[in-house]
Amino acid sequence: MKNVFTGGLLLPALASAACISSGDQNTINSAFQSGGQNAVVQLCPNALIQITDIVKFTADGQELSTQGYPTDSSRATIQVAVGSGASTLISARDLNNIRIKNIQLEGNRQNAGFLSGGDANIIVGGVTSGGQVISNVASRNPRSWSCLHVIGSGQDNNPCRNVTLTNNDIGPCGQSGTDPASGDGLWADGISLDCTASLVQGNTITGSTDGGIVVFGSPGSTVTGNTVKSSSQYLGFGAINLVDDEYDGSYAGVTVTNNNIIGDKLFNIGIGVGANVWSFNDPSALSGPVTITGNTISGQVSFPIAVNGWTNGITVTGNTVSGVTSPKSSFADASQCSQAIQSVFNSNANLIYYPAGISGSQNLQSGFVATPGNATNFLCSSLPLPNSVTFQPGQLTVVSDSGPFATLHNVIAQYQGDNNLVVLQAGSPVWASGHTLPNGGNCGSPSGCQLKFGSDGNFASFFNGVQQWSTNTSGSGKSLVVLNQAPWIQVKDGSGNVIWDTTKNQ
Ligand SMILES: *[C@@H]1O[C@H](CO)[C@@H](O)[C@H](O)[C@H]1NC(C)=O
Ligand SMILES: *[C@@H]1O[C@H](CO)[C@@H](O)[C@H](O)[C@H]1NC(C)=O
Ligand SMILES: *[C@@H]1O[C@H](CO)[C@@H](O)[C@H](O)[C@H]1NC(C)=O
């Protein structure tokens, strides 16, 4: 080990070496460049380094850490500067035996904003023969999709291997929803692992909004003793995911043991296993053998363990789900889910599988409940949904095909790409404005159609600025109400009298 500031000649102990107390990414990057292989670059305790670009490891065996290896808030912080185009704080991919230890990484999404096209806070892995260690690192508020990405090598015959992630404190990562401006998801993973024979142990992930620990195949990897807790504010999709089809869908030798999963506001899925569990369907079943034992799942989790789309070996034993909140309707809503999923939600099942969706050897603990039919997309549950939503004049403006503008218990209202405004109950249309564009026209892309409850109190649709349909309530409309029962949509005046509803159309 060589220390870049002392040359390692006279001062033998790291503790007495100089540390970086100020500067930016260039300060750290020049230390790596001049130090070369095995350079140890240390930040001073409590240092705050603002960056406008990536901190980049440059050679095998390099280390970035806080001097003295504290584990508390005195760990040095690297932070994305507001106004900069930076999102990734540290990249150490394609190198061997690098170490990132005892520092804090602040992606600063709350001040610098979500960055469309950005990347994970930390990127390691890649073309590496291994020995990478990330420990006692805090990573939070990424401007993009993940707090920590162990990236695959992209080479089937030379996969990423042996990355160790231990005792890190991760999160919050992302927030729920979609950025209306870019259409990009605002969610982010805690740890995204795409690397074989790796270890994810003793990490605490709090407030991931996409997957807490997402295992992309990664044959031979171990996920053990981690705590994954959902946000107290936002929906989290899944705590531990085995749902993606990297490595040709192989999870051979993956073990997920003794993890503690806690749904605070809401996790849709505790441990998701298989090709047909997430919002997409992989082209074929994912394969084991995989072992999922000794995990504890508690709190507000809609589907604690769900399995569909697996082959070649699965063991799910000794997991504890007795602490999952019941009934599920007290914290979540599954009215937008398929009938098969609503059935297991309504019966408060915690261990769920689709028997025809598993082939090969299987050892499932007692208490597994079969879904009545091929239940796919367990991400369908949501925070409890209201029975109505009210908009004030000027509060609602949507373009066509932008998703439902009202999502209610069992009902959605949406504005289609043909200018038709429709209300669906349990997936079936119950009312439509009927004013599609003439000659089977559609709104085009980008859409020329707009639906709004204008500041004048009129609820109207427009194509290229020309009004197509309206409730004729300009001047008198003071609120727009969307309901999950007939008459579905109402416009009210200032005294609360209904001056238009769907029975007055056509
Ligand atoms: C994996 O990496 C760890 C940490 O650097 C090292 O101790 C271990 O020997 C490596 N294992 C293999 C099989 O290379
Ligand atoms: C379940 O449905 C998914 C999506 O359509 C499909 O890919 C999968 O093969 C189905 N599973 C079975 C066992 O039919
Ligand atoms: C609004 O007024 C126009 C013109 O009087 C009429 O053609 C249309 O049907 C009315 N729309 C509704 C929703 O009542």
Coordinates of C-alpha atoms and ligand atoms in Angstrom, one line a residue:
M1 CA 0.0 0.0 0.0
K2 CA 1.4 3.4 -1.0
N3 CA 0.2 6.6 0.4
V4 CA 0.2 9.5 -2.0
F5 CA 0.9 12.2 0.4
T6 CA 3.8 10.8 2.2
G7 CA 5.3 8.6 -0.4
G8 CA 5.1 6.0 2.3
L9 CA 8.7 6.6 3.2
L10 CA 8.8 8.0 6.6
L11 CA 5.3 7.8 8.0
P12 CA 4.2 4.3 8.2
A13 CA 0.7 4.6 9.7
L14 CA -2.2 5.8 7.6
A15 CA -3.5 7.7 10.6
S16 CA -0.6 10.1 10.5
A17 CA -0.8 10.7 6.8
A18 CA -2.1 14.0 5.3
C19 CA -5.7 14.0 4.4
I20 CA -7.8 16.1 1.9
S21 CA -9.9 18.7 3.7
S22 CA -11.1 20.7 0.8
G23 CA -11.2 20.9 -3.0
D24 CA -13.3 19.3 -5.6
Q25 CA -13.2 16.2 -7.8
N26 CA -10.0 17.4 -9.4
T27 CA -8.2 17.3 -6.0
I28 CA -9.1 13.6 -5.5
N29 CA -8.6 12.7 -9.2
S30 CA -5.1 14.2 -9.3
A31 CA -4.2 12.3 -6.2
F32 CA -5.3 9.0 -7.9
Q33 CA -3.5 9.9 -11.1
S34 CA -0.2 10.8 -9.4
G35 CA -0.5 7.9 -6.9
G36 CA -1.1 5.2 -9.5
Q37 CA -1.6 1.6 -8.4
N38 CA -2.5 1.0 -4.7
A39 CA -2.8 4.7 -3.9
V40 CA -4.7 5.4 -0.8
V41 CA -6.5 8.7 -0.9
Q42 CA -8.0 9.8 2.3
L43 CA -10.4 12.6 3.1
C44 CA -10.3 14.3 6.4
P45 CA -13.1 13.6 8.9
N46 CA -16.0 16.1 8.5
A47 CA -14.6 17.3 5.1
L48 CA -17.2 18.4 2.6
I49 CA -16.1 18.1 -1.0
Q50 CA -18.4 19.6 -3.6
I51 CA -18.1 18.1 -7.1
T52 CA -19.2 19.1 -10.6
D53 CA -17.9 15.9 -12.2
I54 CA -17.1 12.2 -11.4
V55 CA -14.4 11.1 -8.9
K56 CA -12.6 8.5 -11.0
F57 CA -10.4 5.7 -9.8
T58 CA -7.6 5.2 -12.3
A59 CA -5.7 2.0 -11.3
D60 CA -6.0 -1.3 -9.5
G61 CA -5.8 -1.4 -5.7
Q62 CA -6.7 2.2 -5.1
E63 CA -8.7 3.3 -2.0
L64 CA -10.8 6.3 -1.1
S65 CA -11.7 6.6 2.5
T66 CA -12.0 8.9 5.5
Q67 CA -8.9 9.1 7.6
G68 CA -9.4 7.0 10.8
Y69 CA -12.3 5.1 9.2
P70 CA -15.1 6.6 11.2
T71 CA -18.5 5.0 10.8
D72 CA -20.6 8.0 12.0
S73 CA -21.5 11.4 10.6
S74 CA -17.9 12.5 10.8
R75 CA -17.3 10.5 7.6
A76 CA -16.2 12.9 4.9
T77 CA -19.0 13.9 2.5
I78 CA -18.7 14.2 -1.3
Q79 CA -21.7 16.1 -2.6
V80 CA -23.0 17.0 -6.1
A81 CA -22.9 20.8 -6.5
V82 CA -26.1 22.5 -7.3
G83 CA -26.2 23.7 -10.9
S84 CA -23.8 21.1 -12.1
G85 CA -24.4 18.3 -14.6
A86 CA -22.9 15.7 -12.3
S87 CA -24.9 12.7 -11.2
T88 CA -22.4 9.8 -10.6
L89 CA -20.1 10.8 -7.7
I90 CA -17.7 7.9 -7.9
S91 CA -16.7 5.5 -10.7
A92 CA -14.3 2.6 -10.0
R93 CA -15.5 0.2 -12.7
D94 CA -13.2 -2.1 -14.6
L95 CA -10.5 -2.1 -11.9
N96 CA -9.4 -4.8 -9.5
N97 CA -9.1 -4.7 -5.7
I98 CA -10.3 -1.1 -5.3
R99 CA -11.8 0.0 -2.0
I100 CA -14.4 2.7 -1.2
K101 CA -14.7 3.0 2.6
N102 CA -16.2 5.1 5.3
I103 CA -17.3 8.1 3.3
Q104 CA -20.7 9.7 2.6
L105 CA -22.0 10.3 -0.9
E106 CA -24.8 12.9 -1.3
G107 CA -26.3 12.9 -4.8
N108 CA -28.3 16.0 -3.7
R109 CA -31.4 15.4 -5.7
Q110 CA -33.4 17.5 -3.3
N111 CA -31.4 20.6 -4.3
A112 CA -29.8 19.8 -7.6
G113 CA -32.8 18.0 -9.1
F114 CA -33.6 14.8 -10.8
L115 CA -31.2 14.4 -13.8
S116 CA -32.7 12.8 -16.9
G117 CA -30.1 10.5 -18.5
G118 CA -28.0 10.6 -15.3
D119 CA -26.4 7.5 -13.7
A120 CA -26.0 5.9 -10.3
N121 CA -24.3 7.6 -7.3
I122 CA -21.6 4.9 -7.3
I123 CA -20.6 2.7 -10.3
V124 CA -18.3 -0.3 -9.6
G125 CA -17.9 -3.7 -11.1
G126 CA -17.5 -4.1 -14.8
V127 CA -14.5 -6.0 -16.3
T128 CA -12.9 -6.9 -13.0
S129 CA -11.4 -10.0 -11.7
G130 CA -12.7 -8.9 -8.3
G131 CA -11.6 -7.9 -4.9
Q132 CA -13.6 -4.6 -5.0
V133 CA -14.8 -3.7 -1.5
I134 CA -17.4 -1.0 -0.7
S135 CA -17.9 -0.8 3.1
N136 CA -19.3 1.7 5.6
V137 CA -20.3 4.0 2.8
A138 CA -23.4 6.2 3.0
S139 CA -25.0 6.8 -0.4
R140 CA -28.2 8.8 -0.7
N141 CA -30.4 11.0 -2.9
P142 CA -29.1 10.0 -6.3
R143 CA -30.1 12.3 -9.2
S144 CA -30.8 9.2 -11.2
W145 CA -31.8 5.5 -11.0
S146 CA -29.6 3.9 -8.3
C147 CA -27.7 4.6 -5.1
L148 CA -25.0 1.9 -5.9
H149 CA -24.6 0.1 -9.1
V150 CA -22.3 -2.9 -9.5
I151 CA -22.3 -3.0 -13.3
G152 CA -21.9 -6.2 -15.3
S153 CA -18.9 -6.6 -17.6
G154 CA -21.0 -7.2 -20.7
Q155 CA -18.9 -10.2 -21.5
D156 CA -20.4 -13.6 -21.1
N157 CA -17.0 -15.4 -20.9
N158 CA -15.5 -12.8 -18.6
P159 CA -18.2 -11.7 -16.1
C160 CA -17.9 -9.2 -13.3
R161 CA -16.9 -11.2 -10.2
N162 CA -16.4 -11.0 -6.4
V163 CA -17.5 -7.5 -5.4
T164 CA -18.1 -7.1 -1.6
L165 CA -20.7 -4.6 -0.3
T166 CA -20.8 -4.6 3.5
N167 CA -22.1 -2.4 6.2
N168 CA -23.1 0.5 3.9
D169 CA -26.0 2.7 4.8
I170 CA -28.0 3.4 1.7
G171 CA -30.9 5.8 1.0
P172 CA -33.1 7.5 0.6
C173 CA -33.0 6.6 -3.1
G174 CA -35.4 8.4 -5.4
Q175 CA -39.0 9.2 -4.8
S176 CA -42.2 7.8 -6.3
G177 CA -43.8 8.9 -9.5
T178 CA -42.9 10.1 -12.9
D179 CA -41.4 13.4 -13.9
P180 CA -44.1 15.0 -16.0
A181 CA -41.6 17.1 -17.9
S182 CA -39.3 14.2 -19.1
G183 CA -41.7 11.2 -18.5
D184 CA -38.8 9.5 -16.7
G185 CA -39.4 7.6 -13.5
L186 CA -38.3 9.3 -10.4
W187 CA -37.7 6.1 -8.6
A188 CA -34.3 4.7 -7.7
D189 CA -32.8 1.4 -6.5
G190 CA -30.8 1.0 -3.3
I191 CA -28.2 -1.5 -4.5
S192 CA -28.3 -2.8 -8.1
L193 CA -26.1 -5.9 -8.2
D194 CA -25.1 -7.3 -11.6
C195 CA -22.0 -9.3 -10.7
T196 CA -21.2 -13.0 -10.0
A197 CA -19.9 -14.5 -6.8
S198 CA -20.5 -11.3 -4.9
L199 CA -21.4 -10.5 -1.3
V200 CA -24.1 -8.1 -0.1
Q201 CA -24.0 -8.2 3.7
G202 CA -25.0 -6.1 6.7
N203 CA -26.2 -3.1 4.6
T204 CA -29.0 -0.9 5.7
I205 CA -31.2 0.4 2.9
T206 CA -33.9 2.9 3.9
G207 CA -36.2 4.6 1.5
S208 CA -35.5 2.9 -1.8
T209 CA -38.4 3.6 -4.2
D210 CA -37.7 1.1 -7.0
G211 CA -35.9 -2.1 -5.8
G212 CA -34.1 -2.1 -2.4
I213 CA -31.6 -4.7 -3.4
V214 CA -31.9 -5.7 -7.1
V215 CA -30.1 -8.8 -8.0
F216 CA -29.6 -9.0 -11.7
G217 CA -28.9 -12.8 -12.1
S218 CA -25.4 -12.6 -10.5
P219 CA -24.9 -16.4 -10.1
G220 CA -23.1 -17.4 -7.0
S221 CA -23.9 -14.2 -5.1
T222 CA -25.0 -14.0 -1.4
V223 CA -27.4 -11.4 0.0
T224 CA -27.4 -11.8 3.7
G225 CA -28.1 -9.9 6.9
N226 CA -29.3 -6.7 5.3
T227 CA -32.1 -4.5 6.5
V228 CA -34.3 -3.1 3.8
K229 CA -37.0 -0.6 5.0
S230 CA -39.3 1.4 2.7
S231 CA -39.6 5.1 2.8
S232 CA -41.9 6.7 5.4
Q233 CA -43.2 9.0 2.7
Y234 CA -43.2 7.2 -0.6
L235 CA -44.2 3.9 -2.1
G236 CA -41.3 1.4 -2.6
F237 CA -41.7 -1.1 -5.4
G238 CA -39.8 -4.1 -4.0
A239 CA -37.3 -4.8 -1.2
I240 CA -35.3 -7.7 -2.7
N241 CA -35.7 -8.5 -6.4
L242 CA -34.8 -11.6 -8.3
V243 CA -36.8 -10.7 -11.4
D244 CA -34.4 -9.7 -14.2
D245 CA -33.0 -11.9 -16.9
E246 CA -29.3 -10.9 -17.1
Y247 CA -26.9 -13.9 -17.2
D248 CA -29.5 -15.7 -19.5
G249 CA -31.8 -15.6 -16.5
S250 CA -29.4 -17.7 -14.3
Y251 CA -29.5 -17.2 -10.5
A252 CA -27.6 -20.4 -9.9
G253 CA -26.2 -20.5 -6.4
V254 CA -27.8 -17.2 -5.3
T255 CA -28.7 -17.2 -1.6
V256 CA -30.9 -14.6 0.1
T257 CA -30.8 -15.3 3.8
N258 CA -31.5 -13.6 7.1
N259 CA -32.5 -10.3 5.7
N260 CA -34.9 -8.0 7.5
I261 CA -37.5 -6.4 5.3
I262 CA -39.8 -3.7 6.8
G263 CA -42.7 -2.0 5.0
D264 CA -43.0 1.5 6.4
K265 CA -45.3 3.5 4.1
L266 CA -45.6 0.6 1.6
F267 CA -43.6 -2.0 -0.2
N268 CA -45.5 -3.7 -3.0
I269 CA -43.3 -6.8 -2.9
G270 CA -41.0 -8.1 -0.2
I271 CA -39.0 -10.7 -2.1
G272 CA -40.0 -11.0 -5.7
V273 CA -38.8 -14.2 -7.5
G274 CA -39.3 -15.0 -11.1
A275 CA -39.8 -13.8 -14.7
N276 CA -43.5 -12.9 -14.2
V277 CA -43.5 -11.0 -10.9
W278 CA -42.4 -7.5 -11.8
S279 CA -44.3 -5.1 -14.1
F280 CA -42.7 -6.7 -17.2
N281 CA -42.5 -10.4 -18.2
D282 CA -39.1 -11.8 -19.1
P283 CA -39.2 -13.9 -22.2
S284 CA -38.6 -17.2 -20.3
A285 CA -38.4 -18.5 -16.8
L286 CA -35.5 -17.5 -14.6
S287 CA -33.5 -20.4 -13.2
G288 CA -31.9 -21.5 -9.9
P289 CA -31.0 -23.3 -7.8
V290 CA -31.8 -20.4 -5.5
T291 CA -32.1 -20.4 -1.7
I292 CA -34.3 -17.9 0.2
T293 CA -34.2 -18.7 3.9
G294 CA -34.4 -17.1 7.3
N295 CA -35.7 -13.7 6.1
T296 CA -38.1 -11.7 8.2
I297 CA -40.7 -9.5 6.5
S298 CA -43.0 -7.2 8.5
G299 CA -45.1 -4.1 8.3
Q300 CA -46.9 -2.7 5.3
V301 CA -46.0 -5.1 2.5
S302 CA -48.6 -6.0 0.0
F303 CA -47.0 -9.2 -1.3
P304 CA -44.3 -10.3 1.1
I305 CA -42.9 -13.2 -1.0
A306 CA -44.2 -13.8 -4.6
V307 CA -43.0 -16.4 -7.0
N308 CA -43.9 -16.8 -10.7
G309 CA -41.7 -17.8 -13.6
W310 CA -39.0 -20.0 -12.1
T311 CA -37.2 -23.2 -13.0
N312 CA -34.3 -25.5 -12.0
G313 CA -34.5 -25.3 -8.2
I314 CA -36.1 -23.1 -5.6
T315 CA -35.9 -23.4 -1.8
V316 CA -38.0 -20.9 0.3
T317 CA -37.9 -22.1 3.9
G318 CA -37.8 -20.6 7.4
N319 CA -38.9 -17.2 6.4
T320 CA -41.1 -15.2 9.0
V321 CA -44.0 -13.2 7.7
S322 CA -46.2 -13.1 10.9
G323 CA -45.4 -9.4 11.4
V324 CA -46.9 -8.3 8.1
T325 CA -49.7 -5.8 8.8
S326 CA -53.2 -7.2 8.3
P327 CA -55.6 -6.6 6.7
K328 CA -53.7 -5.3 3.7
S329 CA -56.6 -3.0 2.8
S330 CA -55.6 -0.9 5.9
F331 CA -52.5 0.3 4.1
A332 CA -52.8 -0.4 0.4
D333 CA -55.2 -0.6 -2.5
A334 CA -55.2 -3.5 -5.1
S335 CA -58.3 -2.4 -7.0
Q336 CA -56.2 -1.6 -10.0
C337 CA -54.7 -5.2 -10.0
S338 CA -55.7 -8.2 -12.0
Q339 CA -58.4 -10.5 -10.5
A340 CA -55.9 -13.2 -9.6
I341 CA -53.8 -10.7 -7.6
Q342 CA -56.8 -9.0 -6.0
S343 CA -57.8 -12.5 -4.7
V344 CA -54.5 -13.1 -2.8
F345 CA -54.5 -9.5 -1.6
N346 CA -58.1 -9.7 -0.3
S347 CA -57.3 -13.0 1.5
N348 CA -54.2 -11.3 3.1
A349 CA -51.9 -14.1 1.8
N350 CA -48.2 -13.4 2.5
L351 CA -46.5 -16.3 0.7
I352 CA -47.8 -16.4 -2.9
Y353 CA -47.0 -18.5 -5.9
Y354 CA -48.5 -19.5 -9.2
P355 CA -47.9 -23.2 -9.2
A356 CA -47.8 -23.6 -13.0
G357 CA -45.2 -20.8 -13.0
I358 CA -42.6 -23.0 -11.2
S359 CA -40.9 -26.0 -12.8
G360 CA -38.1 -28.2 -11.5
S361 CA -37.3 -29.0 -7.9
Q362 CA -39.0 -26.9 -5.3
N363 CA -39.1 -26.8 -1.5
L364 CA -41.6 -24.2 -0.4
Q365 CA -42.4 -23.6 3.3
S366 CA -45.9 -24.3 4.5
G367 CA -48.4 -21.5 4.1
F368 CA -47.8 -20.7 0.4
V369 CA -51.1 -19.7 -1.2
A370 CA -51.7 -20.4 -4.9
T371 CA -52.9 -17.5 -7.1
P372 CA -56.1 -18.5 -9.0
G373 CA -54.5 -18.1 -12.5
N374 CA -51.4 -16.6 -13.9
A375 CA -50.8 -13.6 -11.6
T376 CA -48.2 -11.3 -13.2
N377 CA -47.2 -7.7 -12.2
F378 CA -47.3 -7.6 -8.4
L379 CA -46.4 -3.9 -8.6
C380 CA -50.0 -3.1 -9.2
S381 CA -50.9 -2.2 -5.6
S382 CA -50.7 1.4 -4.4
L383 CA -51.1 3.6 -1.4
P384 CA -54.8 3.7 -0.4
L385 CA -56.8 5.3 -3.2
P386 CA -59.6 7.9 -2.7
N387 CA -63.2 7.6 -3.8
S388 CA -63.1 11.0 -5.4
V389 CA -60.7 13.8 -6.4
T390 CA -61.5 17.5 -6.8
F391 CA -59.8 20.0 -9.0
Q392 CA -60.1 23.8 -8.7
P393 CA -60.3 26.0 -11.9
G394 CA -56.8 26.0 -13.6
Q395 CA -55.6 22.9 -11.7
L396 CA -56.0 20.3 -14.4
T397 CA -54.2 20.3 -17.7
V398 CA -53.2 17.1 -19.4
V399 CA -52.2 16.1 -22.9
S400 CA -53.6 12.9 -24.4
D401 CA -52.1 9.5 -23.4
S402 CA -50.4 10.9 -20.4
G403 CA -51.8 8.3 -18.1
P404 CA -55.0 8.6 -15.9
F405 CA -55.7 12.1 -14.6
A406 CA -57.7 10.5 -11.8
T407 CA -56.8 7.2 -10.1
L408 CA -59.5 6.2 -7.6
H409 CA -60.4 3.1 -5.8
N410 CA -61.5 0.7 -8.6
V411 CA -61.9 3.6 -11.2
I412 CA -59.6 5.6 -13.5
A413 CA -60.4 8.6 -15.7
Q414 CA -58.1 9.2 -18.7
Y415 CA -57.8 11.2 -21.8
Q416 CA -57.1 9.1 -24.9
G417 CA -55.0 9.7 -27.9
D418 CA -58.1 10.2 -30.1
N419 CA -59.4 13.1 -27.9
N420 CA -61.9 10.8 -26.2
L421 CA -62.3 11.2 -22.4
V422 CA -63.1 7.9 -20.8
V423 CA -63.9 6.6 -17.3
L424 CA -63.1 2.9 -16.6
Q425 CA -64.4 0.8 -13.7
A426 CA -62.5 -2.4 -13.0
G427 CA -60.9 -1.9 -16.4
S428 CA -64.2 -1.6 -18.4
P429 CA -65.4 1.7 -19.8
V430 CA -68.5 3.1 -18.0
W431 CA -68.6 6.6 -19.6
A432 CA -67.0 8.4 -22.5
S433 CA -67.3 11.9 -23.8
G434 CA -67.4 10.4 -27.3
H435 CA -65.9 13.4 -29.0
T436 CA -63.1 11.6 -30.9
L437 CA -61.3 13.6 -33.6
P438 CA -63.1 13.4 -37.0
N439 CA -62.2 10.8 -39.5
G440 CA -60.6 8.5 -36.9
G441 CA -57.9 11.1 -36.4
N442 CA -55.5 10.9 -33.6
C443 CA -53.8 13.6 -31.6
G444 CA -50.3 12.9 -33.1
S445 CA -46.9 12.8 -31.4
P446 CA -46.2 15.0 -29.6
S447 CA -49.8 15.2 -28.8
G448 CA -51.8 18.2 -30.1
C449 CA -54.7 17.3 -27.8
Q450 CA -55.2 19.0 -24.4
L451 CA -57.9 18.5 -21.8
K452 CA -58.2 21.2 -19.1
F453 CA -60.4 22.5 -16.4
G454 CA -59.5 26.1 -17.2
S455 CA -59.2 29.0 -14.9
D456 CA -62.6 30.2 -16.4
G457 CA -64.3 27.1 -14.9
N458 CA -64.9 25.4 -18.3
F459 CA -63.9 21.7 -18.6
A460 CA -62.9 21.3 -22.3
S461 CA -60.8 19.4 -24.8
F462 CA -58.7 21.0 -27.6
F463 CA -57.0 19.9 -30.7
N464 CA -54.2 22.2 -31.9
G465 CA -55.8 24.9 -29.7
V466 CA -59.3 24.5 -31.2
Q467 CA -62.0 23.5 -28.8
Q468 CA -63.5 20.0 -29.5
W469 CA -65.8 19.5 -26.5
S470 CA -66.8 21.4 -23.4
T471 CA -69.1 21.4 -20.4
N472 CA -70.1 25.0 -21.2
T473 CA -69.5 26.0 -17.6
S474 CA -67.2 29.0 -18.3
G475 CA -67.7 31.6 -15.7
S476 CA -69.8 29.4 -13.4
G477 CA -67.7 26.3 -12.9
K478 CA -65.8 26.5 -9.6
S479 CA -64.8 22.8 -9.0
L480 CA -64.4 19.6 -11.0
V481 CA -65.1 16.3 -9.2
V482 CA -64.2 12.9 -10.4
L483 CA -66.0 10.1 -8.6
N484 CA -65.7 6.3 -8.5
Q485 CA -69.4 5.9 -8.9
A486 CA -72.0 7.4 -11.3
P487 CA -72.2 10.1 -12.5
W488 CA -68.3 9.8 -12.5
I489 CA -67.6 13.5 -13.3
Q490 CA -69.3 16.7 -12.1
V491 CA -68.8 20.4 -12.4
K492 CA -70.0 22.4 -9.5
D493 CA -70.7 26.1 -9.0
G494 CA -69.5 28.3 -6.1
S495 CA -72.3 27.1 -3.8
G496 CA -71.6 23.4 -4.5
N497 CA -74.5 22.9 -6.8
V498 CA -73.9 20.5 -9.7
I499 CA -74.1 22.5 -12.9
W500 CA -72.9 19.8 -15.2
D501 CA -72.4 16.0 -15.0
T502 CA -72.1 13.1 -17.4
T503 CA -75.8 12.7 -17.7
K504 CA -76.0 16.1 -19.4
N505 CA -73.6 15.3 -22.2
Q506 CA -74.5 14.3 -25.8
Ligands
LIG1 C1 -12.9 -11.8 -3.2 O1 -12.6 -10.5 -2.7 C2 -12.3 -10.5 -1.3 C3 -12.1 -9.1 -0.9 O2 -11.2 -8.4 -1.5 C4 -11.0 -11.3 -1.1 O3 -10.7 -11.3 0.3 C5 -11.3 -12.7 -1.6 O4 -10.1 -13.5 -1.5 C6 -11.8 -12.7 -3.0 N1 -12.2 -14.1 -3.3 C7 -11.9 -14.7 -4.4 C8 -12.4 -16.1 -4.6 O5 -11.2 -14.2 -5.3
LIG2 C1 -47.9 -16.3 -17.4 O1 -48.1 -15.1 -18.2 C2 -46.9 -14.5 -18.7 C3 -47.2 -13.2 -19.4 O2 -48.2 -13.4 -20.3 C4 -46.3 -15.5 -19.6 O3 -45.1 -15.0 -20.1 C5 -46.0 -16.8 -18.9 O4 -45.5 -17.8 -19.7 C6 -47.3 -17.3 -18.3 N1 -47.1 -18.5 -17.4 C7 -47.6 -19.7 -17.7 C8 -47.2 -20.8 -16.8 O5 -48.4 -19.9 -18.6
LIG3 C1 -72.2 23.2 -25.1 O1 -72.8 24.2 -25.9 C2 -72.8 23.8 -27.3 C3 -73.4 25.0 -28.1 O2 -74.6 25.4 -27.4 C4 -73.5 22.5 -27.6 O3 -73.5 22.2 -28.9 C5 -72.9 21.4 -26.7 O4 -73.6 20.2 -26.9 C6 -72.9 21.8 -25.3 N1 -72.1 20.8 -24.6 C7 -72.5 20.2 -23.5 C8 -71.6 19.3 -22.9 O5 -73.6 20.4 -23.0

